[in-house]
C-alpha positions as YAML, in Angstrom:
chain: A
units: angstrom
residues:
- id: 1
  name: UNK
  ca: [-0.13, -0.05, 0.08]
- id: 2
  name: UNK
  ca: [2.91, 2.72, 0.96]
- id: 3
  name: UNK
  ca: [4.20, 1.89, -2.81]
- id: 4
  name: UNK
  ca: [0.52, 2.54, -4.42]
- id: 5
  name: UNK
  ca: [0.49, 5.91, -2.06]
- id: 6
  name: UNK
  ca: [3.90, 6.89, -3.62]
- id: 7
  name: UNK
  ca: [2.93, 6.44, -7.14]
- id: 8
  name: UNK
  ca: [-0.21, 8.22, -6.36]
- id: 9
  name: UNK
  ca: [1.60, 11.43, -5.15]
- id: 10
  name: UNK
  ca: [3.87, 10.98, -7.97]
- id: 11
  name: UNK
  ca: [1.07, 11.12, -10.61]
- id: 12
  name: UNK
  ca: [-0.55, 14.01, -8.84]
- id: 13
  name: UNK
  ca: [3.29, 15.78, -8.76]
- id: 14
  name: UNK
  ca: [3.21, 15.08, -12.60]
- id: 15
  name: UNK
  ca: [-0.22, 16.39, -13.06]
- id: 16
  name: UNK
  ca: [0.35, 19.59, -11.47]
- id: 17
  name: UNK
  ca: [3.90, 19.94, -13.21]
- id: 18
  name: UNK
  ca: [1.74, 19.63, -16.73]
- id: 19
  name: UNK
  ca: [-0.49, 22.45, -15.02]
- id: 20
  name: UNK
  ca: [-3.32, 20.41, -14.10]
- id: 21
  name: UNK
  ca: [-5.88, 22.07, -11.98]
- id: 22
  name: UNK
  ca: [-7.48, 20.76, -8.42]
- id: 23
  name: UNK
  ca: [-5.91, 17.95, -8.46]
- id: 24
  name: UNK
  ca: [-6.50, 15.70, -5.25]
- id: 25
  name: UNK
  ca: [-5.50, 12.31, -4.31]
- id: 26
  name: UNK
  ca: [-8.07, 9.76, -2.64]
- id: 27
  name: UNK
  ca: [-7.36, 7.02, -0.51]
- id: 28
  name: UNK
  ca: [-9.80, 4.56, -0.86]
- id: 29
  name: UNK
  ca: [-8.16, 1.70, 0.90]
- id: 30
  name: UNK
  ca: [-10.80, 1.90, 3.77]
- id: 31
  name: UNK
  ca: [-13.67, 2.23, 1.08]
- id: 32
  name: UNK
  ca: [-13.45, -0.49, -1.24]
- id: 33
  name: UNK
  ca: [-10.89, -3.36, -2.12]
- id: 34
  name: UNK
  ca: [-11.02, -2.55, -5.74]
- id: 35
  name: UNK
  ca: [-8.43, 0.40, -5.58]
- id: 36
  name: UNK
  ca: [-6.23, 2.04, -3.23]
- id: 37
  name: UNK
  ca: [-5.96, 5.59, -4.85]
- id: 38
  name: UNK
  ca: [-7.86, 7.88, -7.06]
- id: 39
  name: UNK
  ca: [-5.90, 10.61, -8.92]
- id: 40
  name: UNK
  ca: [-8.33, 13.00, -9.97]
- id: 41
  name: UNK
  ca: [-7.06, 16.03, -11.90]
- id: 42
  name: UNK
  ca: [-8.52, 18.91, -14.54]
- id: 43
  name: UNK
  ca: [-7.03, 19.94, -17.70]
- id: 44
  name: UNK
  ca: [-8.45, 22.38, -20.17]
- id: 45
  name: UNK
  ca: [-7.97, 20.75, -23.46]
- id: 46
  name: UNK
  ca: [-7.49, 17.33, -24.53]
- id: 47
  name: UNK
  ca: [-3.78, 18.13, -25.52]
- id: 48
  name: UNK
  ca: [-3.38, 18.57, -21.66]
- id: 49
  name: UNK
  ca: [-5.65, 15.60, -20.60]
- id: 50
  name: UNK
  ca: [-3.28, 13.52, -23.37]
- id: 51
  name: UNK
  ca: [-0.40, 14.78, -21.76]
- id: 52
  name: UNK
  ca: [-1.17, 13.90, -18.18]
- id: 53
  name: UNK
  ca: [-2.06, 10.53, -19.53]
- id: 54
  name: UNK
  ca: [0.75, 10.11, -21.53]
- id: 55
  name: UNK
  ca: [3.13, 10.85, -18.55]
- id: 56
  name: UNK
  ca: [1.80, 9.13, -16.23]
- id: 57
  name: UNK
  ca: [1.77, 5.88, -18.65]
- id: 58
  name: UNK
  ca: [5.50, 6.43, -18.62]
- id: 59
  name: UNK
  ca: [6.22, 6.85, -14.77]
- id: 60
  name: UNK
  ca: [4.04, 4.01, -14.17]
- id: 61
  name: UNK
  ca: [5.63, 1.34, -16.55]
- id: 62
  name: UNK
  ca: [9.16, 2.83, -15.05]
- id: 63
  name: UNK
  ca: [7.70, 1.89, -12.10]
- id: 64
  name: UNK
  ca: [6.87, -1.45, -12.92]
- id: 65
  name: UNK
  ca: [2.81, -0.51, -13.07]
- id: 66
  name: UNK
  ca: [1.83, -0.92, -16.54]
- id: 67
  name: UNK
  ca: [-1.73, 0.35, -17.39]
- id: 68
  name: UNK
  ca: [-4.16, -2.68, -17.34]
- id: 69
  name: UNK
  ca: [-7.22, -0.17, -18.46]
- id: 70
  name: UNK
  ca: [-7.74, 3.04, -20.22]
- id: 71
  name: UNK
  ca: [-11.19, 4.90, -20.88]
- id: 72
  name: UNK
  ca: [-12.19, 8.25, -22.86]
- id: 73
  name: UNK
  ca: [-8.53, 8.81, -24.61]
- id: 74
  name: UNK
  ca: [-10.44, 9.29, -27.72]
- id: 75
  name: UNK
  ca: [-12.76, 11.85, -26.14]
- id: 76
  name: UNK
  ca: [-12.25, 15.50, -25.56]
- id: 77
  name: UNK
  ca: [-13.62, 15.56, -22.35]
- id: 78
  name: UNK
  ca: [-11.91, 12.62, -19.90]
- id: 79
  name: UNK
  ca: [-9.61, 9.87, -19.60]
- id: 80
  name: UNK
  ca: [-9.51, 7.13, -17.12]
- id: 81
  name: UNK
  ca: [-6.41, 5.06, -16.58]
- id: 82
  name: UNK
  ca: [-6.28, 1.85, -14.41]
- id: 83
  name: UNK
  ca: [-3.09, 0.68, -12.99]
- id: 84
  name: UNK
  ca: [-4.92, -1.90, -10.84]
- id: 85
  name: UNK
  ca: [-3.99, -0.37, -7.29]
- id: 86
  name: UNK
  ca: [-3.85, 3.26, -8.40]
- id: 87
  name: UNK
  ca: [-6.71, 4.64, -11.15]
- id: 88
  name: UNK
  ca: [-6.10, 8.25, -12.89]
- id: 89
  name: UNK
  ca: [-8.73, 10.43, -13.72]
- id: 90
  name: UNK
  ca: [-8.31, 13.60, -16.19]
- id: 91
  name: UNK
  ca: [-11.09, 15.47, -16.80]
- id: 92
  name: UNK
  ca: [-12.05, 18.69, -18.53]
- id: 93
  name: UNK
  ca: [-14.20, 21.33, -15.96]
- id: 94
  name: UNK
  ca: [-17.40, 20.77, -17.40]
- id: 95
  name: UNK
  ca: [-16.86, 16.51, -17.15]
- id: 96
  name: UNK
  ca: [-15.00, 16.65, -13.87]
- id: 97
  name: UNK
  ca: [-18.48, 18.68, -12.46]
- id: 98
  name: UNK
  ca: [-20.77, 16.49, -14.06]
- id: 99
  name: UNK
  ca: [-19.36, 13.35, -12.87]
- id: 100
  name: UNK
  ca: [-18.52, 14.43, -9.35]
- id: 101
  name: UNK
  ca: [-16.17, 11.76, -8.14]
- id: 102
  name: UNK
  ca: [-15.09, 14.06, -4.87]
- id: 103
  name: UNK
  ca: [-18.76, 13.26, -3.62]
- id: 104
  name: UNK
  ca: [-19.29, 10.08, -4.97]
- id: 105
  name: UNK
  ca: [-16.25, 8.73, -3.22]
- id: 106
  name: UNK
  ca: [-17.15, 11.31, -0.19]
- id: 107
  name: UNK
  ca: [-16.14, 8.78, 2.19]
- id: 108
  name: UNK
  ca: [-12.27, 8.74, 0.77]
- id: 109
  name: UNK
  ca: [-9.86, 10.52, 2.75]
- id: 110
  name: UNK
  ca: [-7.95, 13.09, 0.84]
- id: 111
  name: UNK
  ca: [-4.24, 12.65, 0.67]
- id: 112
  name: UNK
  ca: [-1.91, 15.78, 0.99]
- id: 113
  name: UNK
  ca: [0.40, 14.53, -2.01]
- id: 114
  name: UNK
  ca: [2.51, 17.63, -1.61]
- id: 115
  name: UNK
  ca: [3.20, 17.22, 2.42]
- id: 116
  name: UNK
  ca: [3.65, 12.99, 1.54]
- id: 117
  name: UNK
  ca: [6.07, 14.42, -1.11]
- id: 118
  name: UNK
  ca: [7.88, 16.85, 0.97]
- id: 119
  name: UNK
  ca: [8.59, 14.42, 3.59]
- id: 120
  name: UNK
  ca: [9.44, 11.76, 1.27]
- id: 121
  name: UNK
  ca: [11.64, 13.63, -0.76]
...
């Protein structure tokens, strides 16, 4: 689980470096056995969403967590990438508001990914 947390926080940092907005990491370990962490980020264009998804793929693959599923890549509005224990959700603003994953997974704990990375640098 510590490895999953580290990867989720690193994906959040990557999204931040690519100028994503409102980036959150949700700890789902006490909510569902299906996933450990969600990363949710907002991008302003299809190009930005693709950059986030592609760079996350590179990071995760180098870390030994190859992607096992992808949805929405051909969409202009959202991309979901499943790495098993970590799932990346990249949305445009309207789709993020519509899907409202923060409310749907309200029982999940928010991770302060920036503090985690600073502590584990």
